[in-house]
Amino acid sequence: GENVEQHPSTLSVQEGDSAVIKCTYSDSASNYFPWYKQELGKGPQLIIDIRSNVGEKKDQRIAVTLNKTAKHFSLHITETQPEDSAVYFCAASSAGGYQKVTFGTGTKLQVIP
Amino acid sequence: DAGVTQSPTHLIKTRGQQVTLRCSPKSGHDTVSWYQQALGQGPQFIFQYYEEEERQRGNFPDRFSGHQFPNYSSELNVNALLLGDSALYLCASLSRRSGVYEQYFGPGTRLTVT
């Protein structure tokens, strides 16, 4: 089955700096890669996603890149703000996301004011 | 527009007991997936229901079972509870019919087994 590895497990940045979280996946059949933000006491919230036919996608301060050959994908947050502090999960799915989604182990991001 | 709702919020059970968790999908969604999230870990897929049938299952024992009702709401049942079943149980919904593949998660049910 699919295995998703995520690094780093914790990340501290100064407000205004950029944050990068990296993930690798094992199943070449995976074609949908969502990223979730989970705040304390809440369920994961989808913040951005990318499909395997796209190499990069951007939404305001958030961008994701995908390297299918290397089975790597990354989340980039620019101009970080204190409210970006949360746990971020990368994930992978085949069947375009309609079925099982396999999550990484999470990155706890702390943005220091 | 109501999002995904789950009940109860918290639950404390004793080893060996049985528990039922409930989920109402986001309005317009027809597919429900259940995940288990242990403390400090990512969610792990338990199973998915669509058209009242289990469509896909993760690596969970038969003690975990579910049901989907005609109104698309769903239940997760866990029998013979173990201490290791203590976790946050998350429900997520999407719409296969409408082509909405993004999963929307509920706030979860925190289950503690003593």
PDB file of C-alpha atoms in Angstrom:
ATOM      1  CA  GLY A   1       0.000   0.000   0.000  1.00  0.00           C
ATOM      2  CA  GLU A   2       0.858   3.674  -0.126  1.00  0.00           C
ATOM      3  CA  ASN A   3       3.360   5.107   2.349  1.00  0.00           C
ATOM      4  CA  VAL A   4       3.768   8.862   2.829  1.00  0.00           C
ATOM      5  CA  GLU A   5       6.761  10.267   4.672  1.00  0.00           C
ATOM      6  CA  GLN A   6       6.825  13.877   5.875  1.00  0.00           C
ATOM      7  CA  HIS A   7       9.633  16.132   7.110  1.00  0.00           C
ATOM      8  CA  PRO A   8      10.330  17.950   9.327  1.00  0.00           C
ATOM      9  CA  SER A   9       8.182  16.888  12.262  1.00  0.00           C
ATOM     10  CA  THR A  10       8.503  20.339  13.841  1.00  0.00           C
ATOM     11  CA  LEU A  11       9.342  23.696  12.290  1.00  0.00           C
ATOM     12  CA  SER A  12       9.785  27.096  13.916  1.00  0.00           C
ATOM     13  CA  VAL A  13      10.017  30.243  11.812  1.00  0.00           C
ATOM     14  CA  GLN A  14       9.973  33.950  12.469  1.00  0.00           C
ATOM     15  CA  GLU A  15       6.883  35.836  11.373  1.00  0.00           C
ATOM     16  CA  GLY A  16       7.313  36.938   7.786  1.00  0.00           C
ATOM     17  CA  ASP A  17       9.756  34.166   6.886  1.00  0.00           C
ATOM     18  CA  SER A  18       8.927  31.237   4.605  1.00  0.00           C
ATOM     19  CA  ALA A  19       8.200  27.663   5.666  1.00  0.00           C
ATOM     20  CA  VAL A  20       8.736  24.537   3.590  1.00  0.00           C
ATOM     21  CA  ILE A  21       7.406  21.070   4.332  1.00  0.00           C
ATOM     22  CA  LYS A  22       8.471  18.094   2.245  1.00  0.00           C
ATOM     23  CA  CYS A  23       6.823  14.742   1.584  1.00  0.00           C
ATOM     24  CA  THR A  24       7.578  11.609  -0.380  1.00  0.00           C
ATOM     25  CA  TYR A  25       5.180   8.893  -1.485  1.00  0.00           C
ATOM     26  CA  SER A  26       5.737   5.319  -2.557  1.00  0.00           C
ATOM     27  CA  ASP A  27       2.826   4.333  -4.822  1.00  0.00           C
ATOM     28  CA  SER A  28       3.263   5.467  -8.416  1.00  0.00           C
ATOM     29  CA  ALA A  29      -0.522   5.097  -8.875  1.00  0.00           C
ATOM     30  CA  SER A  30      -1.166   8.064  -6.562  1.00  0.00           C
ATOM     31  CA  ASN A  31      -2.498  10.980  -8.562  1.00  0.00           C
ATOM     32  CA  TYR A  32      -3.974  13.388  -6.011  1.00  0.00           C
ATOM     33  CA  PHE A  33      -2.027  15.152  -3.273  1.00  0.00           C
ATOM     34  CA  PRO A  34      -3.942  17.264  -0.743  1.00  0.00           C
ATOM     35  CA  TRP A  35      -2.512  19.281   2.127  1.00  0.00           C
ATOM     36  CA  TYR A  36      -4.397  19.739   5.367  1.00  0.00           C
ATOM     37  CA  LYS A  37      -4.050  22.151   8.285  1.00  0.00           C
ATOM     38  CA  GLN A  38      -5.203  20.952  11.674  1.00  0.00           C
ATOM     39  CA  GLU A  39      -5.640  23.328  14.569  1.00  0.00           C
ATOM     40  CA  LEU A  40      -5.964  22.159  18.138  1.00  0.00           C
ATOM     41  CA  GLY A  41      -9.297  20.508  18.810  1.00  0.00           C
ATOM     42  CA  LYS A  42     -10.404  20.629  15.182  1.00  0.00           C
ATOM     43  CA  GLY A  43     -10.546  18.314  12.228  1.00  0.00           C
ATOM     44  CA  PRO A  44      -8.132  18.671   9.310  1.00  0.00           C
ATOM     45  CA  GLN A  45      -8.965  21.475   6.883  1.00  0.00           C
ATOM     46  CA  LEU A  46      -8.015  21.219   3.222  1.00  0.00           C
ATOM     47  CA  ILE A  47      -5.804  24.177   2.311  1.00  0.00           C
ATOM     48  CA  ILE A  48      -4.547  23.260  -1.143  1.00  0.00           C
ATOM     49  CA  ASP A  49      -4.256  20.231  -3.403  1.00  0.00           C
ATOM     50  CA  ILE A  50      -2.510  19.221  -6.601  1.00  0.00           C
ATOM     51  CA  ARG A  51      -3.114  16.554  -9.198  1.00  0.00           C
ATOM     52  CA  SER A  52      -0.414  14.502 -10.856  1.00  0.00           C
ATOM     53  CA  ASN A  53      -0.818  16.239 -14.208  1.00  0.00           C
ATOM     54  CA  VAL A  54       0.251  19.558 -12.669  1.00  0.00           C
ATOM     55  CA  GLY A  55       3.733  20.442 -11.441  1.00  0.00           C
ATOM     56  CA  GLU A  56       2.920  23.483  -9.342  1.00  0.00           C
ATOM     57  CA  LYS A  57      -0.099  25.261  -7.902  1.00  0.00           C
ATOM     58  CA  LYS A  58      -0.332  28.504  -5.981  1.00  0.00           C
ATOM     59  CA  ASP A  59      -3.029  30.106  -3.857  1.00  0.00           C
ATOM     60  CA  GLN A  60      -2.045  33.450  -2.357  1.00  0.00           C
ATOM     61  CA  ARG A  61       0.732  32.734   0.186  1.00  0.00           C
ATOM     62  CA  ILE A  62       0.600  28.957  -0.259  1.00  0.00           C
ATOM     63  CA  ALA A  63       2.138  26.932  -3.062  1.00  0.00           C
ATOM     64  CA  VAL A  64       2.630  23.240  -3.702  1.00  0.00           C
ATOM     65  CA  THR A  65       5.089  21.560  -6.052  1.00  0.00           C
ATOM     66  CA  LEU A  66       5.074  17.987  -7.302  1.00  0.00           C
ATOM     67  CA  ASN A  67       7.896  15.933  -8.796  1.00  0.00           C
ATOM     68  CA  LYS A  68       6.317  12.712 -10.066  1.00  0.00           C
ATOM     69  CA  THR A  69       9.607  11.203 -11.165  1.00  0.00           C
ATOM     70  CA  ALA A  70      11.126  11.512  -7.707  1.00  0.00           C
ATOM     71  CA  LYS A  71       7.783  10.983  -5.938  1.00  0.00           C
ATOM     72  CA  HIS A  72       8.305  14.189  -3.973  1.00  0.00           C
ATOM     73  CA  PHE A  73       5.878  16.981  -3.184  1.00  0.00           C
ATOM     74  CA  SER A  74       6.261  20.092  -1.052  1.00  0.00           C
ATOM     75  CA  LEU A  75       4.269  22.835   0.624  1.00  0.00           C
ATOM     76  CA  HIS A  76       5.612  26.380   0.647  1.00  0.00           C
ATOM     77  CA  ILE A  77       4.134  29.091   2.860  1.00  0.00           C
ATOM     78  CA  THR A  78       5.464  32.595   2.316  1.00  0.00           C
ATOM     79  CA  GLU A  79       5.156  35.632   4.590  1.00  0.00           C
ATOM     80  CA  THR A  80       4.144  33.456   7.515  1.00  0.00           C
ATOM     81  CA  GLN A  81       1.780  34.830  10.139  1.00  0.00           C
ATOM     82  CA  PRO A  82       1.069  33.671  13.717  1.00  0.00           C
ATOM     83  CA  GLU A  83      -2.278  32.264  12.581  1.00  0.00           C
ATOM     84  CA  ASP A  84      -0.392  29.863  10.305  1.00  0.00           C
ATOM     85  CA  SER A  85       0.724  28.010  13.455  1.00  0.00           C
ATOM     86  CA  ALA A  86      -0.833  24.546  13.328  1.00  0.00           C
ATOM     87  CA  VAL A  87      -0.089  20.946  12.361  1.00  0.00           C
ATOM     88  CA  TYR A  88       0.156  20.396   8.619  1.00  0.00           C
ATOM     89  CA  PHE A  89      -0.398  17.037   6.938  1.00  0.00           C
ATOM     90  CA  CYS A  90       0.473  15.993   3.433  1.00  0.00           C
ATOM     91  CA  ALA A  91      -1.479  13.143   1.889  1.00  0.00           C
ATOM     92  CA  ALA A  92      -1.741  11.030  -1.228  1.00  0.00           C
ATOM     93  CA  SER A  93      -4.530   9.200  -2.975  1.00  0.00           C
ATOM     94  CA  SER A  94      -5.178   7.228  -6.140  1.00  0.00           C
ATOM     95  CA  ALA A  95      -8.540   7.394  -7.927  1.00  0.00           C
ATOM     96  CA  GLY A  96      -8.307  11.160  -7.857  1.00  0.00           C
ATOM     97  CA  GLY A  97      -9.103  11.472  -4.185  1.00  0.00           C
ATOM     98  CA  TYR A  98     -12.427   9.645  -4.333  1.00  0.00           C
ATOM     99  CA  GLN A  99     -11.111   6.810  -2.233  1.00  0.00           C
ATOM    100  CA  LYS A 100      -8.620   6.188   0.565  1.00  0.00           C
ATOM    101  CA  VAL A 101      -6.328   9.088   1.429  1.00  0.00           C
ATOM    102  CA  THR A 102      -3.004   8.179   3.053  1.00  0.00           C
ATOM    103  CA  PHE A 103      -1.619  10.835   5.394  1.00  0.00           C
ATOM    104  CA  GLY A 104       1.882  11.737   6.411  1.00  0.00           C
ATOM    105  CA  THR A 105       2.839  11.985  10.075  1.00  0.00           C
ATOM    106  CA  GLY A 106       2.421  15.752  10.282  1.00  0.00           C
ATOM    107  CA  THR A 107       4.554  18.862  10.762  1.00  0.00           C
ATOM    108  CA  LYS A 108       3.957  21.127  13.721  1.00  0.00           C
ATOM    109  CA  LEU A 109       4.596  24.659  12.475  1.00  0.00           C
ATOM    110  CA  GLN A 110       5.205  27.421  14.990  1.00  0.00           C
ATOM    111  CA  VAL A 111       5.357  31.002  13.724  1.00  0.00           C
ATOM    112  CA  ILE A 112       7.101  33.238  16.241  1.00  0.00           C
ATOM    113  CA  PRO A 113       5.812  36.843  16.319  1.00  0.00           C
TER     114      PRO A 113
ATOM    115  CA  ASP B   1     -24.413  25.555   4.565  1.00  0.00           C
ATOM    116  CA  ALA B   2     -23.768  23.042   7.346  1.00  0.00           C
ATOM    117  CA  GLY B   3     -20.412  21.349   7.289  1.00  0.00           C
ATOM    118  CA  VAL B   4     -19.646  17.837   8.479  1.00  0.00           C
ATOM    119  CA  THR B   5     -21.006  17.208  11.961  1.00  0.00           C
ATOM    120  CA  GLN B   6     -20.102  14.425  14.362  1.00  0.00           C
ATOM    121  CA  SER B   7     -21.515  13.220  17.653  1.00  0.00           C
ATOM    122  CA  PRO B   8     -20.723  12.853  20.408  1.00  0.00           C
ATOM    123  CA  THR B   9     -17.790  15.213  20.907  1.00  0.00           C
ATOM    124  CA  HIS B  10     -16.195  13.129  23.631  1.00  0.00           C
ATOM    125  CA  LEU B  11     -16.799   9.621  24.890  1.00  0.00           C
ATOM    126  CA  ILE B  12     -15.315   7.499  27.667  1.00  0.00           C
ATOM    127  CA  LYS B  13     -15.753   3.729  27.514  1.00  0.00           C
ATOM    128  CA  THR B  14     -14.394   0.702  29.333  1.00  0.00           C
ATOM    129  CA  ARG B  15     -12.387  -2.097  27.736  1.00  0.00           C
ATOM    130  CA  GLY B  16     -14.644  -4.718  26.190  1.00  0.00           C
ATOM    131  CA  GLN B  17     -17.556  -2.362  25.643  1.00  0.00           C
ATOM    132  CA  GLN B  18     -19.040  -1.332  22.324  1.00  0.00           C
ATOM    133  CA  VAL B  19     -19.353   2.198  20.926  1.00  0.00           C
ATOM    134  CA  THR B  20     -21.266   3.914  18.121  1.00  0.00           C
ATOM    135  CA  LEU B  21     -20.138   7.185  16.596  1.00  0.00           C
ATOM    136  CA  ARG B  22     -22.258   9.255  14.244  1.00  0.00           C
ATOM    137  CA  CYS B  23     -21.566  11.510  11.288  1.00  0.00           C
ATOM    138  CA  SER B  24     -23.663  13.774   9.086  1.00  0.00           C
ATOM    139  CA  PRO B  25     -21.946  14.729   5.829  1.00  0.00           C
ATOM    140  CA  LYS B  26     -21.729  18.203   4.371  1.00  0.00           C
ATOM    141  CA  SER B  27     -24.871  19.213   2.538  1.00  0.00           C
ATOM    142  CA  GLY B  28     -24.881  17.743  -0.965  1.00  0.00           C
ATOM    143  CA  HIS B  29     -22.253  15.107  -0.208  1.00  0.00           C
ATOM    144  CA  ASP B  30     -23.008  11.405  -0.683  1.00  0.00           C
ATOM    145  CA  THR B  31     -19.824   9.633   0.405  1.00  0.00           C
ATOM    146  CA  VAL B  32     -18.484   9.251   3.916  1.00  0.00           C
ATOM    147  CA  SER B  33     -15.048   8.076   5.011  1.00  0.00           C
ATOM    148  CA  TRP B  34     -13.940   7.332   8.562  1.00  0.00           C
ATOM    149  CA  TYR B  35     -10.425   7.868   9.914  1.00  0.00           C
ATOM    150  CA  GLN B  36      -8.702   7.109  13.212  1.00  0.00           C
ATOM    151  CA  GLN B  37      -6.168   9.637  14.458  1.00  0.00           C
ATOM    152  CA  ALA B  38      -3.959   8.574  17.352  1.00  0.00           C
ATOM    153  CA  LEU B  39      -2.296  11.316  19.379  1.00  0.00           C
ATOM    154  CA  GLY B  40       0.559  12.906  17.444  1.00  0.00           C
ATOM    155  CA  GLN B  41      -0.125  10.905  14.287  1.00  0.00           C
ATOM    156  CA  GLY B  42      -1.787  11.459  10.957  1.00  0.00           C
ATOM    157  CA  PRO B  43      -5.306  10.146  10.325  1.00  0.00           C
ATOM    158  CA  GLN B  44      -5.528   6.508   9.231  1.00  0.00           C
ATOM    159  CA  PHE B  45      -8.259   5.377   6.838  1.00  0.00           C
ATOM    160  CA  ILE B  46     -10.763   2.935   8.318  1.00  0.00           C
ATOM    161  CA  PHE B  47     -13.376   2.607   5.542  1.00  0.00           C
ATOM    162  CA  GLN B  48     -15.560   4.479   3.099  1.00  0.00           C
ATOM    163  CA  TYR B  49     -19.296   4.267   2.429  1.00  0.00           C
ATOM    164  CA  TYR B  50     -21.139   5.196  -0.728  1.00  0.00           C
ATOM    165  CA  GLU B  51     -24.674   4.227  -1.710  1.00  0.00           C
ATOM    166  CA  GLU B  52     -25.044   2.506   1.667  1.00  0.00           C
ATOM    167  CA  GLU B  53     -22.242   0.052   0.916  1.00  0.00           C
ATOM    168  CA  GLU B  54     -18.685  -0.230   2.192  1.00  0.00           C
ATOM    169  CA  ARG B  55     -16.558   0.605  -0.852  1.00  0.00           C
ATOM    170  CA  GLN B  56     -13.042   0.446   0.517  1.00  0.00           C
ATOM    171  CA  ARG B  57     -11.459  -0.636   3.771  1.00  0.00           C
ATOM    172  CA  GLY B  58      -8.147   0.088   5.451  1.00  0.00           C
ATOM    173  CA  ASN B  59      -6.132  -2.218   7.710  1.00  0.00           C
ATOM    174  CA  PHE B  60      -8.566  -2.385  10.592  1.00  0.00           C
ATOM    175  CA  PRO B  61     -10.006  -5.527  12.201  1.00  0.00           C
ATOM    176  CA  ASP B  62     -13.598  -6.653  11.838  1.00  0.00           C
ATOM    177  CA  ARG B  63     -14.334  -5.132  15.255  1.00  0.00           C
ATOM    178  CA  PHE B  64     -14.704  -1.920  13.276  1.00  0.00           C
ATOM    179  CA  SER B  65     -17.903  -1.801  11.266  1.00  0.00           C
ATOM    180  CA  GLY B  66     -20.074   0.849   9.782  1.00  0.00           C
ATOM    181  CA  HIS B  67     -23.298   1.772   8.164  1.00  0.00           C
ATOM    182  CA  GLN B  68     -24.603   4.448   5.834  1.00  0.00           C
ATOM    183  CA  PHE B  69     -28.225   5.522   5.833  1.00  0.00           C
ATOM    184  CA  PRO B  70     -30.392   6.678   2.906  1.00  0.00           C
ATOM    185  CA  ASN B  71     -29.863  10.310   3.980  1.00  0.00           C
ATOM    186  CA  TYR B  72     -26.083   9.720   3.577  1.00  0.00           C
ATOM    187  CA  SER B  73     -25.341   9.969   7.304  1.00  0.00           C
ATOM    188  CA  SER B  74     -23.119   7.263   8.716  1.00  0.00           C
ATOM    189  CA  GLU B  75     -22.251   5.370  11.874  1.00  0.00           C
ATOM    190  CA  LEU B  76     -18.994   3.805  12.992  1.00  0.00           C
ATOM    191  CA  ASN B  77     -19.274   0.892  15.418  1.00  0.00           C
ATOM    192  CA  VAL B  78     -16.386  -0.545  17.391  1.00  0.00           C
ATOM    193  CA  ASN B  79     -16.868  -3.764  19.353  1.00  0.00           C
ATOM    194  CA  ALA B  80     -14.785  -5.270  22.157  1.00  0.00           C
ATOM    195  CA  LEU B  81     -12.945  -1.998  22.781  1.00  0.00           C
ATOM    196  CA  LEU B  82      -9.217  -2.110  23.488  1.00  0.00           C
ATOM    197  CA  LEU B  83      -7.081   0.509  25.194  1.00  0.00           C
ATOM    198  CA  GLY B  84      -5.407   1.053  21.834  1.00  0.00           C
ATOM    199  CA  ASP B  85      -8.697   2.184  20.317  1.00  0.00           C
ATOM    200  CA  SER B  86      -8.375   5.463  22.214  1.00  0.00           C
ATOM    201  CA  ALA B  87      -8.100   8.106  19.523  1.00  0.00           C
ATOM    202  CA  LEU B  88      -9.823  10.928  17.669  1.00  0.00           C
ATOM    203  CA  TYR B  89     -12.265   9.481  15.149  1.00  0.00           C
ATOM    204  CA  LEU B  90     -12.784  11.680  12.127  1.00  0.00           C
ATOM    205  CA  CYS B  91     -15.477  11.591   9.528  1.00  0.00           C
ATOM    206  CA  ALA B  92     -14.940  13.095   6.080  1.00  0.00           C
ATOM    207  CA  SER B  93     -17.391  13.570   3.248  1.00  0.00           C
ATOM    208  CA  LEU B  94     -17.255  14.181  -0.486  1.00  0.00           C
ATOM    209  CA  SER B  95     -19.618  13.913  -3.425  1.00  0.00           C
ATOM    210  CA  ARG B  96     -18.966  11.246  -6.038  1.00  0.00           C
ATOM    211  CA  ARG B  97     -22.073  12.144  -7.999  1.00  0.00           C
ATOM    212  CA  SER B  98     -21.162  15.799  -8.263  1.00  0.00           C
ATOM    213  CA  GLY B  99     -17.481  15.179  -8.851  1.00  0.00           C
ATOM    214  CA  VAL B 100     -16.454  16.840  -5.592  1.00  0.00           C
ATOM    215  CA  TYR B 101     -13.369  14.818  -4.669  1.00  0.00           C
ATOM    216  CA  GLU B 102     -12.057  17.125  -1.951  1.00  0.00           C
ATOM    217  CA  GLN B 103     -12.704  15.621   1.462  1.00  0.00           C
ATOM    218  CA  TYR B 104     -14.216  17.819   4.130  1.00  0.00           C
ATOM    219  CA  PHE B 105     -13.566  16.698   7.687  1.00  0.00           C
ATOM    220  CA  GLY B 106     -15.707  17.016  10.766  1.00  0.00           C
ATOM    221  CA  PRO B 107     -14.335  18.042  14.174  1.00  0.00           C
ATOM    222  CA  GLY B 108     -14.056  14.432  15.317  1.00  0.00           C
ATOM    223  CA  THR B 109     -15.113  12.359  18.294  1.00  0.00           C
ATOM    224  CA  ARG B 110     -12.515  11.887  21.016  1.00  0.00           C
ATOM    225  CA  LEU B 111     -12.821   8.305  22.324  1.00  0.00           C
ATOM    226  CA  THR B 112     -11.064   7.322  25.534  1.00  0.00           C
ATOM    227  CA  VAL B 113     -10.995   3.655  26.522  1.00  0.00           C
ATOM    228  CA  THR B 114     -10.122   2.941  30.163  1.00  0.00           C
TER     229      THR B 114
END
